[in-house]
Amino acid sequence: MNITVIICVLMYELVLITGVGYWVARQTKQQPHAHDAEFTHGGRQLGVTVIAATLALTVLGTPHIMGIFELSWSMGATSLWFSIAHVILLVIVCLSTGLWMRRTGVTSVPELLEALYSPVVRIIVSCVMAGSIFGVLTLETQGLAILLSAMTGWNVQYSAIAGGVLGILYVVLAGIKEVGWINVANAILMYISVILATVFIAFQLPNGDFSSVSDYYVNGGNEAALSLFGSPHLLITFAFGLVVALVFSQPANQPLLQVCMSAKDEKTIVKALWFAAPINGMFGVFICVIGLTAKALPEFHALGPKTAATAMLVSMLPTWLVTLLLGSFMAAILSSFAMTALAPATIFSNDIYRRFYRPDATEKQIAKVTRIVIVILSFIAIAVGSFLPQILASVGWVLAWLMPVLWLIVCGLFWKRSSTAAVVTLSSVWIINTIWSFTRIPEYLGMADISNAYIMLMLTLAIGVSTNLCFRGKPKYFNSAEYSALVVANNETN
């Protein structure tokens, strides 16, 4: 690749990240009084623009870009269900779990679970959720490495280091406020560049449109590749399975909910949905079109699914647009990297360090511990992400660990709170998930092609309902005396 493009992309990211980070940090120091959880939650004062951009880009990372490029080769337009699943996810978060988190004033999902159940549930979920998010962090590191490797020709290990350093800078200078304001700038750049890239490519194709691409698939007997619904087998094993995996796990995940916890109020979250969902969902459409086009062109088809789309963009677009486009791709992955590093660091600093070691820790001390954990986790992710590429195939398995957590939140808020039932549900589902994933039982049962998400969802519901019926517990949290006292305390604080 042209060395000028590489330098421009890296300089853009470096200048934007350090510039915004310095500006946000300086603005925070000049505030007359400090807000609660300034570094990890932006003092709970973030507005619609920042919340919308951060919600959209937090889940718009490696799978949306590198993943859909590759999936479009084998699944065609059916790969768009990945984007559709995220739109549904954002709707659920912004209209339910995100609002509940902001209303209760907690700093993490495990903190809410302690209020609903017990400290034991909090520590168990803290450890498992941090590990689950770390798995996603490793995936984002891998995406940065692949993108930088394609741009520079460096090997994956060196690219992972360079990408990881940028990812650390994206968040470590000023926390979630830094991430949010960088996301606002990058979201604008991302859409301008991807729309322009799609238009430029269309004009260089025969007839000046994508009709030749459509003809390639129709004439090749693969017309299903142009359909969102594809084949019934793909719909059941991939599309709907992915929707189930995301919708019944991610609404309980710390990265997205931490953004909602940082909002100025609940109305801000609802308003942000109208921007976050389209930003996230439509981006996948452009990526899928680019991936399908790369496969249809012989000179790029020969390169295979991993590099064809990137090579096509570099070859067919002017240098200035390649710079913008690759810069926006990197920005989307960096944003996901930043939030998936900040989330487990927040869990450690609040749910382990402050809760069990330093209850009197100041916000400054919490911010320091959070920064240290961000750096440590990021460098571990760099090592794992560059040497274990097969982690891409384990995303569904990672997400399945959070399904019982969502059940505990909904059950505890609206039905019943039994700590015994909670522990039994968590341990049972997690043990069975591990056995199901690492043994040949699915093959023996003729269910090897069935998504892991279906099994874990059925287990969560079956075990969750039955244990709550068997064990005694406290009534639902909403409308309880504890909740009423919390609302009064929050109103006095605000």
PDB file of C-alpha atoms in Angstrom, residues 355-469:
ATOM      1  CA  ARG A 355     -16.222  -3.418  47.103  1.00  0.00           C
ATOM      2  CA  PHE A 356     -13.854  -5.850  48.815  1.00  0.00           C
ATOM      3  CA  TYR A 357     -10.515  -4.071  49.336  1.00  0.00           C
ATOM      4  CA  ARG A 358     -10.901  -0.269  49.494  1.00  0.00           C
ATOM      5  CA  PRO A 359     -14.499   0.746  50.293  1.00  0.00           C
ATOM      6  CA  ASP A 360     -13.286   4.284  51.036  1.00  0.00           C
ATOM      7  CA  ALA A 361     -11.447   4.681  47.705  1.00  0.00           C
ATOM      8  CA  THR A 362     -11.765   8.122  46.129  1.00  0.00           C
ATOM      9  CA  GLU A 363     -12.788   8.710  42.514  1.00  0.00           C
ATOM     10  CA  LYS A 364      -9.179   9.626  41.739  1.00  0.00           C
ATOM     11  CA  GLN A 365      -7.972   6.287  43.090  1.00  0.00           C
ATOM     12  CA  ILE A 366     -10.675   4.420  41.175  1.00  0.00           C
ATOM     13  CA  ALA A 367      -9.654   6.186  37.956  1.00  0.00           C
ATOM     14  CA  LYS A 368      -6.008   5.240  38.565  1.00  0.00           C
ATOM     15  CA  VAL A 369      -6.841   1.579  39.159  1.00  0.00           C
ATOM     16  CA  THR A 370      -9.111   1.561  36.100  1.00  0.00           C
ATOM     17  CA  ARG A 371      -6.326   2.974  33.906  1.00  0.00           C
ATOM     18  CA  ILE A 372      -3.860   0.363  35.152  1.00  0.00           C
ATOM     19  CA  VAL A 373      -6.289  -2.493  34.462  1.00  0.00           C
ATOM     20  CA  ILE A 374      -7.063  -1.105  30.976  1.00  0.00           C
ATOM     21  CA  VAL A 375      -3.364  -1.202  30.093  1.00  0.00           C
ATOM     22  CA  ILE A 376      -2.826  -4.683  31.565  1.00  0.00           C
ATOM     23  CA  LEU A 377      -5.869  -6.214  29.856  1.00  0.00           C
ATOM     24  CA  SER A 378      -4.997  -4.564  26.550  1.00  0.00           C
ATOM     25  CA  PHE A 379      -1.479  -5.952  26.476  1.00  0.00           C
ATOM     26  CA  ILE A 380      -2.716  -9.425  27.375  1.00  0.00           C
ATOM     27  CA  ALA A 381      -5.283  -9.106  24.571  1.00  0.00           C
ATOM     28  CA  ILE A 382      -2.510  -8.091  22.168  1.00  0.00           C
ATOM     29  CA  ALA A 383      -0.637 -11.298  22.948  1.00  0.00           C
ATOM     30  CA  VAL A 384      -3.703 -13.534  22.752  1.00  0.00           C
ATOM     31  CA  GLY A 385      -5.239 -11.783  19.740  1.00  0.00           C
ATOM     32  CA  SER A 386      -2.128 -12.100  17.619  1.00  0.00           C
ATOM     33  CA  PHE A 387      -1.464 -15.776  18.351  1.00  0.00           C
ATOM     34  CA  LEU A 388      -4.985 -17.242  18.664  1.00  0.00           C
ATOM     35  CA  PRO A 389      -6.913 -16.275  15.512  1.00  0.00           C
ATOM     36  CA  GLN A 390      -9.457 -19.035  16.083  1.00  0.00           C
ATOM     37  CA  ILE A 391     -11.115 -16.887  18.760  1.00  0.00           C
ATOM     38  CA  LEU A 392     -13.278 -15.418  15.991  1.00  0.00           C
ATOM     39  CA  ALA A 393     -15.174 -18.699  15.942  1.00  0.00           C
ATOM     40  CA  SER A 394     -15.897 -18.538  19.675  1.00  0.00           C
ATOM     41  CA  VAL A 395     -17.954 -15.337  19.768  1.00  0.00           C
ATOM     42  CA  GLY A 396     -21.246 -17.202  20.116  1.00  0.00           C
ATOM     43  CA  TRP A 397     -19.805 -19.264  22.940  1.00  0.00           C
ATOM     44  CA  VAL A 398     -18.576 -16.124  24.722  1.00  0.00           C
ATOM     45  CA  LEU A 399     -21.986 -14.440  24.399  1.00  0.00           C
ATOM     46  CA  ALA A 400     -23.814 -17.506  25.743  1.00  0.00           C
ATOM     47  CA  TRP A 401     -22.207 -16.988  29.152  1.00  0.00           C
ATOM     48  CA  LEU A 402     -24.258 -13.813  29.630  1.00  0.00           C
ATOM     49  CA  MET A 403     -27.710 -15.278  28.916  1.00  0.00           C
ATOM     50  CA  PRO A 404     -28.396 -16.297  32.541  1.00  0.00           C
ATOM     51  CA  VAL A 405     -27.222 -12.849  33.684  1.00  0.00           C
ATOM     52  CA  LEU A 406     -29.968 -11.171  31.654  1.00  0.00           C
ATOM     53  CA  TRP A 407     -32.461 -13.622  33.142  1.00  0.00           C
ATOM     54  CA  LEU A 408     -31.353 -12.703  36.682  1.00  0.00           C
ATOM     55  CA  ILE A 409     -31.827  -8.999  35.963  1.00  0.00           C
ATOM     56  CA  VAL A 410     -35.321  -9.356  34.504  1.00  0.00           C
ATOM     57  CA  CYS A 411     -36.417 -11.927  37.082  1.00  0.00           C
ATOM     58  CA  GLY A 412     -35.100  -9.941  40.040  1.00  0.00           C
ATOM     59  CA  LEU A 413     -36.578  -6.646  38.919  1.00  0.00           C
ATOM     60  CA  PHE A 414     -40.018  -7.932  37.954  1.00  0.00           C
ATOM     61  CA  TRP A 415     -40.688 -11.309  39.596  1.00  0.00           C
ATOM     62  CA  LYS A 416     -38.679 -12.825  42.426  1.00  0.00           C
ATOM     63  CA  ARG A 417     -35.226 -12.644  44.032  1.00  0.00           C
ATOM     64  CA  SER A 418     -33.734 -15.886  45.306  1.00  0.00           C
ATOM     65  CA  SER A 419     -29.954 -15.943  45.751  1.00  0.00           C
ATOM     66  CA  THR A 420     -29.943 -19.744  45.847  1.00  0.00           C
ATOM     67  CA  ALA A 421     -31.903 -19.949  42.605  1.00  0.00           C
ATOM     68  CA  ALA A 422     -29.565 -17.389  41.035  1.00  0.00           C
ATOM     69  CA  VAL A 423     -26.398 -19.322  41.913  1.00  0.00           C
ATOM     70  CA  VAL A 424     -27.898 -22.647  40.784  1.00  0.00           C
ATOM     71  CA  THR A 425     -29.046 -21.123  37.479  1.00  0.00           C
ATOM     72  CA  LEU A 426     -25.684 -19.504  36.750  1.00  0.00           C
ATOM     73  CA  SER A 427     -23.564 -22.540  37.618  1.00  0.00           C
ATOM     74  CA  SER A 428     -25.827 -25.041  35.843  1.00  0.00           C
ATOM     75  CA  VAL A 429     -26.036 -23.119  32.575  1.00  0.00           C
ATOM     76  CA  TRP A 430     -22.318 -22.341  32.541  1.00  0.00           C
ATOM     77  CA  ILE A 431     -21.283 -25.943  33.251  1.00  0.00           C
ATOM     78  CA  ILE A 432     -23.611 -27.317  30.565  1.00  0.00           C
ATOM     79  CA  ASN A 433     -22.411 -24.643  28.119  1.00  0.00           C
ATOM     80  CA  THR A 434     -18.829 -25.783  28.651  1.00  0.00           C
ATOM     81  CA  ILE A 435     -19.692 -29.473  28.254  1.00  0.00           C
ATOM     82  CA  TRP A 436     -21.800 -28.772  25.161  1.00  0.00           C
ATOM     83  CA  SER A 437     -19.002 -26.729  23.585  1.00  0.00           C
ATOM     84  CA  PHE A 438     -16.039 -29.005  24.266  1.00  0.00           C
ATOM     85  CA  THR A 439     -17.479 -32.488  23.849  1.00  0.00           C
ATOM     86  CA  ARG A 440     -19.070 -34.406  20.972  1.00  0.00           C
ATOM     87  CA  ILE A 441     -22.491 -34.521  22.600  1.00  0.00           C
ATOM     88  CA  PRO A 442     -24.065 -32.211  19.951  1.00  0.00           C
ATOM     89  CA  GLU A 443     -22.889 -34.629  17.228  1.00  0.00           C
ATOM     90  CA  TYR A 444     -24.282 -37.666  19.033  1.00  0.00           C
ATOM     91  CA  LEU A 445     -27.637 -35.897  19.346  1.00  0.00           C
ATOM     92  CA  GLY A 446     -27.611 -34.819  15.702  1.00  0.00           C
ATOM     93  CA  MET A 447     -27.513 -31.155  16.751  1.00  0.00           C
ATOM     94  CA  ALA A 448     -24.037 -30.135  15.610  1.00  0.00           C
ATOM     95  CA  ASP A 449     -25.429 -27.453  13.282  1.00  0.00           C
ATOM     96  CA  ILE A 450     -27.808 -26.029  15.873  1.00  0.00           C
ATOM     97  CA  SER A 451     -26.619 -22.731  17.301  1.00  0.00           C
ATOM     98  CA  ASN A 452     -25.256 -22.867  20.811  1.00  0.00           C
ATOM     99  CA  ALA A 453     -27.494 -19.862  21.589  1.00  0.00           C
ATOM    100  CA  TYR A 454     -30.720 -21.884  21.224  1.00  0.00           C
ATOM    101  CA  ILE A 455     -29.556 -24.476  23.739  1.00  0.00           C
ATOM    102  CA  MET A 456     -28.348 -21.944  26.299  1.00  0.00           C
ATOM    103  CA  LEU A 457     -31.542 -19.893  26.050  1.00  0.00           C
ATOM    104  CA  MET A 458     -33.757 -22.937  26.647  1.00  0.00           C
ATOM    105  CA  LEU A 459     -31.589 -24.040  29.570  1.00  0.00           C
ATOM    106  CA  THR A 460     -31.604 -20.565  31.109  1.00  0.00           C
ATOM    107  CA  LEU A 461     -35.386 -20.313  30.974  1.00  0.00           C
ATOM    108  CA  ALA A 462     -36.010 -23.881  32.148  1.00  0.00           C
ATOM    109  CA  ILE A 463     -33.557 -23.809  35.043  1.00  0.00           C
ATOM    110  CA  GLY A 464     -34.304 -20.186  35.939  1.00  0.00           C
ATOM    111  CA  VAL A 465     -38.060 -20.680  36.194  1.00  0.00           C
ATOM    112  CA  SER A 466     -37.891 -24.060  37.967  1.00  0.00           C
ATOM    113  CA  THR A 467     -35.369 -22.921  40.600  1.00  0.00           C
ATOM    114  CA  ASN A 468     -37.387 -19.810  41.402  1.00  0.00           C
ATOM    115  CA  LEU A 469     -40.458 -21.979  41.874  1.00  0.00           C
TER     116      LEU A 469
END
